[in-house]
Amino acid sequence: MLSDTIAAISTAVGEGGIAIIRVSGPEAIQEVEHIFKSKTPLSLAESHTVHYGHIVEPELGEKLEEVLVTVMRAPRSFTTEDVVEISAHGGVIAVKRVMDLLLQREVRLAEPGEFTKRAFLNGRIDLSQAEAVIDLIRSKSDRAFSVALKQVEGSLSRRIQDLRYMLVETLAHIEVNIDYPEHDVESLTSVFIKEKSGIVMNEIDRLLKTAQEGKILREGITTAIVGRPNVGKSSLLNTLAQDNKAIVTDIPGTTRDVIEEFVTINNIPLKLLDTAGIRETMDVVEKIGVERSRHAVNEADLILLVLNASEPLHEDELALMEQIRGRQCIVILNKMDLPQQLDLDIVRRYYADELIVPMSVKAEEGIDSLEEAISGLFFSGKIEGGDLTYVSNVRHIALLKKARRSLQEAYDAADQMIPIDMIQIDVRMAWEQLGEILGEAVGDSLIDQIFSQFCLGK
């Protein structure tokens, strides 16, 4: 409830230089003041000031921790409530002492995402901005962080609000035409409705075109590195990760399970899966690894097929190329520093030249070409430009599609000269569906579900 005062640890649990405990609610300042002693009482402190002092045990007056306390008075805070942040020494015991004292008072432990939820419920941010906060926290690349930050600042919200304003104007004209047909006002003809619906649909289409790129920036590309044993898959993972994550030996079948690692290439986050070499084997453990590799291939958004250019194509590789035909795939011709024996014409039957990347992973040659191939495959080039409004949230995408369908029905109805009071229903529905993106007229269960995905203390 908004009448409660809540507290939570806002920094990661564990050892560190500083740990921050956030307190928010109508009694935040008074509750912290009860356990904090300094030269200036917090009740007299001005907003956005920092105070040095000690956390003390109220009954005995014993000093428990040396802290800095920041006071932010309502409504000039993230939640628009009184907020106090206690900066203590980073460590489990220090933080536990402070939290225990607070929870002995009229303060309860915050639920996951409750601070951001309060910011939404108190009208400081809309729902799309609140959802962008979690994207900001989970960003895996500079580009993803920039996109999420723009959405937190309201870039998507403003686009949606502009579209809703256009639909409100359309609805107002419809109402005038319905209520005062005898007045000589601007007639809302079928041409007018089609024009306005068409403009909004075009804007929605522009947003939906960013959906794939937005999803990639938000979640990353699940990328399976596949091939026969000893072709250089683990070496490729280590090179891209710039770390020795996978064991590399000359013994075929060293990798027997799927190894995961996140990397960023040209501002594109990749979730790399180094898989066991795919081949027929009698080894029970290796066979399980091969099956897991096949499963990873089926689940991947992108497949990096590694071939040994110094050997002829094996029948297992031909079968694998047949299996993944039609999938998003880049072929890596590894070991190009050795004499070439692979028949490139066979590979070209399956893949265009821009999807075939010659490399020497050992010599770290061809990495730039691989990065360009991945960028070109998913973004038609590097993702640059000033417009950072990407739609990546599944809920937003679904609502945009619903709104577009409603407007298409309004457009078609106007084209067929159906009475405008019937068309009004579809236009209003589109307006409401766009409003749901911002959090208007959404149920409590959906709000709870969204904020439950947040970490504790945010």
Coordinates of C-alpha atoms in Angstrom, one line a residue:
M1 CA 0.0 0.0 0.0
L2 CA 1.2 3.6 -0.7
S3 CA 0.6 4.5 2.9
D4 CA 3.3 2.1 4.0
T5 CA 6.9 3.1 4.5
I6 CA 9.2 0.6 2.7
A7 CA 12.9 -0.2 2.7
A8 CA 15.2 -2.4 0.7
I9 CA 18.9 -2.8 -0.1
S10 CA 19.4 -1.1 -3.5
T11 CA 22.9 -2.3 -4.2
A12 CA 24.1 -5.8 -5.0
V13 CA 24.4 -8.2 -2.0
G14 CA 28.0 -9.0 -1.0
E15 CA 31.3 -7.1 -0.3
G16 CA 31.9 -3.7 -1.7
G17 CA 33.0 -0.2 -0.9
I18 CA 29.5 1.1 -0.2
A19 CA 26.0 -0.4 0.2
I20 CA 22.9 1.7 -0.1
I21 CA 19.6 1.1 1.7
R22 CA 16.6 3.0 0.3
V23 CA 13.6 4.0 2.4
S24 CA 10.5 5.5 0.9
G25 CA 7.1 6.5 2.2
P26 CA 5.3 9.1 4.4
E27 CA 7.3 8.2 7.5
A28 CA 10.7 7.6 5.8
I29 CA 12.5 10.6 7.4
Q30 CA 11.0 10.1 10.9
E31 CA 11.8 6.3 10.9
V32 CA 15.4 6.8 9.8
E33 CA 15.9 9.7 12.2
H34 CA 15.0 7.4 15.1
I35 CA 18.1 5.3 14.5
F36 CA 20.4 7.9 13.0
K37 CA 22.4 10.4 15.1
S38 CA 24.1 13.5 13.6
K39 CA 24.6 17.2 14.3
T40 CA 21.5 18.1 12.3
P41 CA 18.2 16.2 13.0
L42 CA 16.8 14.8 9.7
S43 CA 13.4 16.3 10.4
L44 CA 15.1 19.7 10.0
A45 CA 17.2 18.8 7.0
E46 CA 16.5 20.4 3.6
S47 CA 15.8 18.3 0.6
H48 CA 18.6 16.8 -1.4
T49 CA 21.2 17.2 1.3
V50 CA 23.7 14.6 2.7
H51 CA 24.4 14.1 6.4
Y52 CA 27.2 12.4 8.2
G53 CA 26.5 10.4 11.3
H54 CA 26.0 7.0 12.9
I55 CA 23.4 4.3 13.0
V56 CA 22.7 3.7 16.7
E57 CA 20.7 1.1 18.6
P58 CA 17.9 3.3 20.0
E59 CA 17.5 1.6 23.4
L60 CA 21.2 1.4 24.3
G61 CA 22.5 4.3 22.2
E62 CA 25.3 2.0 20.9
K63 CA 26.9 3.0 17.6
L64 CA 26.5 0.3 15.1
E65 CA 27.6 1.8 11.8
E66 CA 29.2 5.0 10.3
V67 CA 27.0 6.2 7.5
L68 CA 26.1 9.0 5.1
V69 CA 22.3 9.7 4.8
T70 CA 20.8 11.5 1.9
V71 CA 17.4 13.2 2.3
M72 CA 15.0 13.8 -0.7
R73 CA 11.7 15.3 0.3
A74 CA 8.4 14.8 -1.6
P75 CA 7.7 15.3 -4.4
R76 CA 11.3 15.8 -5.6
S77 CA 12.2 12.1 -5.5
F78 CA 12.1 9.0 -7.7
T79 CA 8.9 7.8 -6.0
T80 CA 7.5 11.4 -5.4
E81 CA 7.5 10.4 -1.7
D82 CA 9.9 11.3 1.1
V83 CA 13.0 9.2 0.3
V84 CA 16.0 8.5 2.5
E85 CA 19.1 6.7 1.2
I86 CA 21.6 5.3 3.8
S87 CA 25.1 4.8 2.5
A88 CA 26.8 2.2 4.7
H89 CA 30.0 0.2 4.4
G90 CA 29.6 -2.5 1.8
G91 CA 29.3 -5.8 3.6
V92 CA 26.7 -8.3 4.6
I93 CA 26.9 -7.6 8.4
A94 CA 26.9 -3.8 8.2
V95 CA 23.8 -3.8 5.9
K96 CA 22.0 -6.4 7.9
R97 CA 22.4 -4.4 11.1
V98 CA 20.8 -1.3 9.5
M99 CA 18.0 -3.3 7.8
D100 CA 17.2 -5.1 11.1
L101 CA 16.7 -1.8 13.0
L102 CA 14.5 -0.4 10.3
L103 CA 12.3 -3.4 10.0
Q104 CA 11.8 -3.3 13.8
R105 CA 10.1 0.0 13.3
E106 CA 6.9 0.8 11.3
V107 CA 8.8 -0.1 8.1
R108 CA 8.3 -3.1 5.9
L109 CA 10.5 -4.8 3.4
A110 CA 9.8 -3.5 -0.1
E111 CA 8.5 -6.0 -2.8
P112 CA 10.6 -6.4 -6.0
G113 CA 10.2 -3.3 -8.1
E114 CA 8.1 -1.5 -5.6
F115 CA 10.0 1.8 -5.7
T116 CA 9.5 2.0 -9.5
K117 CA 5.9 0.8 -9.0
R118 CA 5.3 3.7 -6.7
A119 CA 6.9 6.1 -9.2
F120 CA 4.3 4.8 -11.7
L121 CA 1.3 4.9 -9.4
N122 CA 2.2 8.4 -8.2
G123 CA 2.3 9.6 -11.8
R124 CA 6.0 10.4 -12.1
I125 CA 6.5 8.0 -15.0
D126 CA 4.2 6.0 -17.2
L127 CA 4.2 2.2 -17.6
S128 CA 6.4 2.1 -20.7
Q129 CA 9.0 4.2 -18.8
A130 CA 8.8 1.9 -15.8
E131 CA 9.3 -1.2 -18.0
A132 CA 12.3 0.5 -19.5
V133 CA 14.0 0.7 -16.1
I134 CA 14.5 -3.1 -16.1
D135 CA 15.9 -2.9 -19.6
L136 CA 18.3 -0.3 -18.4
I137 CA 19.5 -2.6 -15.5
R138 CA 19.8 -5.6 -17.8
S139 CA 21.5 -3.9 -20.7
K140 CA 24.3 -5.9 -22.3
S141 CA 25.8 -3.3 -24.6
D142 CA 26.3 0.5 -24.8
R143 CA 23.6 0.7 -27.5
A144 CA 21.1 -1.3 -25.5
F145 CA 21.8 1.0 -22.5
S146 CA 21.3 4.1 -24.6
V147 CA 18.0 2.8 -26.1
A148 CA 16.7 1.9 -22.6
L149 CA 17.8 5.3 -21.2
K150 CA 15.9 7.2 -23.9
Q151 CA 12.8 5.1 -23.1
V152 CA 13.1 5.9 -19.4
E153 CA 13.3 9.5 -20.4
G154 CA 10.1 9.1 -22.4
S155 CA 11.1 8.8 -26.1
L156 CA 8.6 6.0 -26.8
S157 CA 5.9 7.6 -24.5
R158 CA 6.1 10.9 -26.5
R159 CA 5.6 9.0 -29.8
I160 CA 2.6 7.1 -28.4
Q161 CA 1.1 10.3 -26.9
D162 CA 1.4 12.1 -30.2
L163 CA -0.5 9.3 -32.0
R164 CA -3.2 9.2 -29.3
Y165 CA -3.6 13.0 -29.6
M166 CA -4.1 12.6 -33.4
L167 CA -6.8 10.0 -32.7
V168 CA -8.4 12.3 -30.1
E169 CA -8.7 15.0 -32.7
T170 CA -10.3 12.5 -35.1
L171 CA -12.8 11.4 -32.4
A172 CA -13.6 15.0 -31.6
H173 CA -14.4 15.7 -35.3
I174 CA -16.6 12.5 -35.4
E175 CA -18.5 13.7 -32.3
V176 CA -19.1 17.1 -33.8
N177 CA -20.4 15.5 -37.0
I178 CA -22.7 13.1 -35.1
D179 CA -24.1 15.7 -32.7
Y180 CA -24.3 18.8 -34.9
P181 CA -24.8 17.6 -38.5
E182 CA -26.7 20.8 -39.3
H183 CA -23.8 23.1 -38.4
D184 CA -21.4 24.2 -41.1
V185 CA -18.3 22.7 -39.5
E186 CA -15.3 20.9 -41.1
S187 CA -17.0 17.8 -42.4
L188 CA -15.5 14.5 -41.3
T189 CA -15.7 12.7 -44.6
S190 CA -14.5 9.2 -45.4
V191 CA -11.4 10.8 -47.0
F192 CA -10.6 12.6 -43.7
I193 CA -10.9 9.4 -41.6
K194 CA -8.8 7.5 -44.1
E195 CA -6.1 10.2 -44.1
K196 CA -5.9 10.3 -40.3
S197 CA -6.0 6.5 -39.9
G198 CA -3.3 6.2 -42.6
I199 CA -1.0 8.6 -40.9
V200 CA -1.2 6.8 -37.5
M201 CA -0.9 3.4 -39.2
N202 CA 2.3 4.5 -40.9
E203 CA 3.8 5.7 -37.6
I204 CA 2.8 2.4 -36.0
D205 CA 4.5 0.5 -38.9
R206 CA 7.7 2.5 -38.4
L207 CA 7.7 1.5 -34.7
L208 CA 7.0 -2.2 -35.5
K209 CA 9.8 -2.2 -38.0
T210 CA 12.2 -1.6 -35.0
A211 CA 10.7 -4.6 -33.1
Q212 CA 13.3 -7.2 -34.3
E213 CA 16.2 -4.8 -33.7
G214 CA 14.8 -3.8 -30.4
K215 CA 14.3 -7.4 -29.3
I216 CA 18.0 -8.1 -30.2
L217 CA 19.2 -5.1 -28.3
R218 CA 17.1 -6.1 -25.3
E219 CA 17.7 -9.8 -25.2
G220 CA 20.7 -10.5 -27.4
I221 CA 21.1 -13.0 -30.2
T222 CA 21.3 -16.6 -29.1
T223 CA 24.2 -17.8 -31.2
A224 CA 25.1 -21.5 -31.5
I225 CA 28.7 -22.3 -32.6
V226 CA 28.5 -25.6 -34.3
G227 CA 30.6 -28.0 -36.4
R228 CA 32.5 -31.2 -36.2
P229 CA 35.0 -31.8 -33.4
N230 CA 38.3 -30.0 -33.5
V231 CA 37.4 -27.4 -36.2
G232 CA 38.0 -24.5 -33.8
K233 CA 34.6 -23.8 -32.1
S234 CA 36.0 -23.4 -28.6
S235 CA 38.9 -21.3 -29.9
L236 CA 36.4 -19.0 -31.6
L237 CA 34.4 -18.6 -28.4
N238 CA 37.6 -17.8 -26.5
T239 CA 38.6 -15.3 -29.1
L240 CA 35.3 -13.5 -29.2
A241 CA 35.0 -13.5 -25.4
Q242 CA 38.7 -12.5 -25.1
D243 CA 39.0 -15.1 -22.3
N244 CA 39.8 -18.8 -22.0
K245 CA 36.2 -19.9 -21.3
A246 CA 36.4 -23.2 -23.1
I247 CA 39.1 -25.9 -22.9
V248 CA 41.0 -26.1 -26.2
T249 CA 43.0 -29.2 -27.1
D250 CA 44.0 -31.2 -30.2
I251 CA 41.9 -34.1 -28.9
P252 CA 38.5 -34.4 -30.7
G253 CA 35.5 -34.3 -28.4
T254 CA 37.0 -32.1 -25.7
T255 CA 33.8 -30.1 -25.4
R256 CA 31.0 -32.3 -24.1
D257 CA 28.4 -29.8 -23.0
V258 CA 27.0 -26.5 -24.1
I259 CA 29.1 -23.5 -22.7
E260 CA 27.4 -20.1 -22.6
E261 CA 29.1 -16.7 -22.8
F262 CA 27.8 -13.2 -23.5
V263 CA 29.8 -10.9 -25.8
T264 CA 29.1 -7.7 -27.7
I265 CA 29.9 -7.3 -31.3
N266 CA 29.4 -3.9 -33.0
N267 CA 27.0 -3.0 -30.2
I268 CA 25.1 -6.2 -30.8
P269 CA 24.8 -8.5 -27.7
L270 CA 25.4 -12.2 -28.5
K271 CA 24.7 -15.1 -26.2
L272 CA 27.3 -17.5 -27.5
L273 CA 26.7 -21.3 -27.1
D274 CA 29.8 -23.4 -27.7
T275 CA 28.5 -26.8 -28.5
A276 CA 30.0 -30.3 -28.5
G277 CA 31.3 -31.4 -31.9
I278 CA 28.5 -33.0 -33.9
R279 CA 29.5 -36.4 -35.1
E280 CA 28.4 -40.0 -34.7
T281 CA 30.0 -41.4 -31.6
M282 CA 29.7 -44.5 -29.3
D283 CA 30.9 -42.5 -26.2
V284 CA 27.8 -42.2 -24.0
V285 CA 28.8 -38.9 -22.5
E286 CA 29.8 -37.4 -25.8
K287 CA 26.5 -38.6 -27.3
I288 CA 24.6 -36.6 -24.7
G289 CA 26.7 -33.6 -25.6
V290 CA 25.9 -34.0 -29.3
E291 CA 22.2 -34.2 -28.5
R292 CA 22.4 -31.0 -26.5
S293 CA 24.2 -29.4 -29.4
R294 CA 21.4 -30.3 -31.8
H295 CA 18.9 -28.8 -29.3
A296 CA 21.0 -25.6 -29.1
V297 CA 21.0 -25.4 -32.9
N298 CA 17.2 -25.7 -33.0
E299 CA 16.8 -22.9 -30.4
A300 CA 19.4 -20.5 -31.8
D301 CA 18.6 -17.2 -33.6
L302 CA 21.9 -17.4 -35.4
I303 CA 24.2 -20.3 -36.2
L304 CA 27.9 -20.0 -36.7
L305 CA 28.9 -23.1 -38.7
V306 CA 32.6 -23.6 -38.3
L307 CA 34.4 -25.6 -41.1
N308 CA 38.0 -26.6 -41.3
A309 CA 39.2 -25.2 -44.6
S310 CA 42.4 -27.4 -44.5
E311 CA 40.3 -30.6 -44.8
P312 CA 37.7 -31.8 -47.3
L313 CA 34.1 -31.5 -46.3
H314 CA 32.9 -34.5 -44.2
E315 CA 29.6 -36.2 -44.7
D316 CA 28.6 -35.1 -41.2
E317 CA 29.1 -31.5 -42.3
L318 CA 27.1 -31.9 -45.5
A319 CA 24.3 -33.4 -43.4
L320 CA 24.5 -30.5 -40.9
M321 CA 24.3 -27.9 -43.7
E322 CA 21.2 -29.7 -45.1
Q323 CA 19.7 -29.7 -41.6
I324 CA 20.1 -26.0 -41.0
R325 CA 19.2 -24.9 -44.6
G326 CA 17.0 -21.8 -44.4
R327 CA 18.1 -20.8 -40.9
Q328 CA 20.1 -17.6 -40.1
C329 CA 23.6 -18.9 -40.6
I330 CA 27.1 -17.6 -41.2
V331 CA 29.8 -20.1 -42.3
I332 CA 33.2 -19.7 -40.9
L333 CA 36.0 -21.2 -42.9
N334 CA 38.6 -21.6 -40.2
K335 CA 42.3 -22.5 -40.4
M336 CA 42.8 -20.4 -43.6
D337 CA 46.5 -20.1 -42.6
L338 CA 46.9 -23.7 -43.7
P339 CA 46.8 -25.1 -47.2
Q340 CA 43.1 -25.1 -48.3
Q341 CA 41.5 -28.5 -49.2
L342 CA 37.8 -27.7 -48.7
D343 CA 35.7 -27.4 -51.9
L344 CA 34.3 -23.9 -51.6
D345 CA 31.8 -24.5 -54.5
I346 CA 29.9 -27.0 -52.4
V347 CA 29.5 -24.5 -49.6
R348 CA 28.3 -21.8 -52.1
R349 CA 25.4 -24.1 -53.1
Y350 CA 24.0 -23.5 -49.6
Y351 CA 25.2 -19.9 -48.7
A352 CA 25.9 -16.6 -50.5
D353 CA 29.4 -15.2 -50.5
E354 CA 28.5 -12.5 -47.9
L355 CA 27.6 -15.3 -45.4
I356 CA 30.9 -17.1 -45.9
V357 CA 33.7 -15.7 -43.7
P358 CA 37.4 -16.9 -44.2
M359 CA 39.2 -16.9 -40.8
S360 CA 42.2 -18.0 -38.9
V361 CA 41.0 -18.0 -35.3
K362 CA 44.4 -19.0 -34.1
A363 CA 46.0 -16.0 -35.8
E364 CA 42.9 -13.9 -34.9
E365 CA 42.4 -13.0 -38.6
G366 CA 39.0 -12.4 -40.0
I367 CA 37.3 -11.2 -36.8
D368 CA 36.3 -7.9 -38.3
S369 CA 34.7 -9.7 -41.3
L370 CA 32.7 -11.9 -39.0
E371 CA 31.5 -8.8 -37.0
E372 CA 30.4 -7.1 -40.3
A373 CA 28.6 -10.3 -41.5
I374 CA 26.6 -10.5 -38.2
S375 CA 25.7 -6.8 -38.3
G376 CA 24.6 -7.0 -42.0
L377 CA 22.5 -10.1 -41.4
F378 CA 20.4 -8.6 -38.6
F379 CA 20.6 -4.8 -39.0
S380 CA 21.4 -4.3 -42.7
G381 CA 24.6 -2.7 -41.5
K382 CA 25.8 -1.2 -38.3
I383 CA 23.1 0.1 -36.0
E384 CA 23.7 3.8 -36.1
G385 CA 21.6 7.0 -36.2
G386 CA 20.1 9.4 -33.8
D387 CA 16.7 7.9 -33.4
L388 CA 17.0 5.5 -30.5
T389 CA 13.3 4.7 -30.2
Y390 CA 13.1 0.9 -30.5
V391 CA 10.1 -1.2 -29.6
S392 CA 11.4 -4.3 -27.8
N393 CA 8.8 -5.1 -25.2
V394 CA 6.5 -8.0 -26.2
R395 CA 3.5 -6.3 -24.5
H396 CA 4.1 -3.1 -26.4
I397 CA 4.4 -5.0 -29.7
A398 CA 1.2 -6.8 -29.2
L399 CA -0.7 -3.6 -28.4
L400 CA 0.7 -1.8 -31.4
K401 CA -0.4 -4.6 -33.6
K402 CA -3.9 -4.5 -32.1
A403 CA -4.2 -0.8 -32.5
R404 CA -3.1 -1.1 -36.1
R405 CA -5.7 -3.7 -36.8
S406 CA -8.4 -1.5 -35.3
L407 CA -7.3 1.4 -37.5
Q408 CA -7.2 -0.8 -40.5
E409 CA -10.8 -1.7 -39.8
A410 CA -11.7 2.0 -39.5
Y411 CA -9.9 2.7 -42.7
D412 CA -11.7 -0.1 -44.6
A413 CA -15.1 1.0 -43.1
A414 CA -14.5 4.6 -44.3
D415 CA -13.5 3.3 -47.7
Q416 CA -16.9 1.5 -47.8
M417 CA -18.8 4.6 -46.7
I418 CA -20.0 3.0 -43.5
P419 CA -21.7 5.5 -41.1
I420 CA -19.1 7.3 -39.1
D421 CA -20.7 6.5 -35.8
M422 CA -19.8 2.8 -36.5
I423 CA -16.3 3.8 -37.5
Q424 CA -15.9 5.7 -34.2
I425 CA -15.8 2.4 -32.3
D426 CA -12.7 1.2 -34.1
V427 CA -10.9 4.6 -33.7
R428 CA -11.7 4.7 -30.0
M429 CA -10.5 1.1 -29.6
A430 CA -7.1 2.0 -31.2
W431 CA -6.8 5.0 -28.9
E432 CA -7.5 2.8 -25.8
Q433 CA -5.0 0.1 -27.0
L434 CA -2.2 2.7 -27.4
G435 CA -3.1 4.0 -23.9
E436 CA -2.5 0.6 -22.4
I437 CA 1.2 0.9 -23.5
L438 CA 1.4 4.0 -21.2
G439 CA -0.5 2.2 -18.4
E440 CA -3.9 3.7 -18.8
A441 CA -6.8 1.4 -17.9
V442 CA -4.6 -1.6 -17.1
G443 CA -5.5 -4.1 -14.4
D444 CA -3.8 -4.5 -11.1
S445 CA -2.8 -8.1 -11.9
L446 CA -0.8 -6.9 -15.0
I447 CA 0.9 -4.1 -13.0
D448 CA 1.9 -6.6 -10.3
Q449 CA 3.2 -9.1 -13.0
I450 CA 5.3 -6.4 -14.6
F451 CA 6.9 -5.1 -11.4
S452 CA 7.5 -8.6 -10.0
Q453 CA 10.2 -9.0 -12.7
F454 CA 12.3 -6.2 -11.1
C455 CA 15.1 -6.8 -8.6
L456 CA 14.6 -6.0 -4.9
G457 CA 15.4 -2.4 -4.1
K458 CA 14.5 -0.9 -7.5

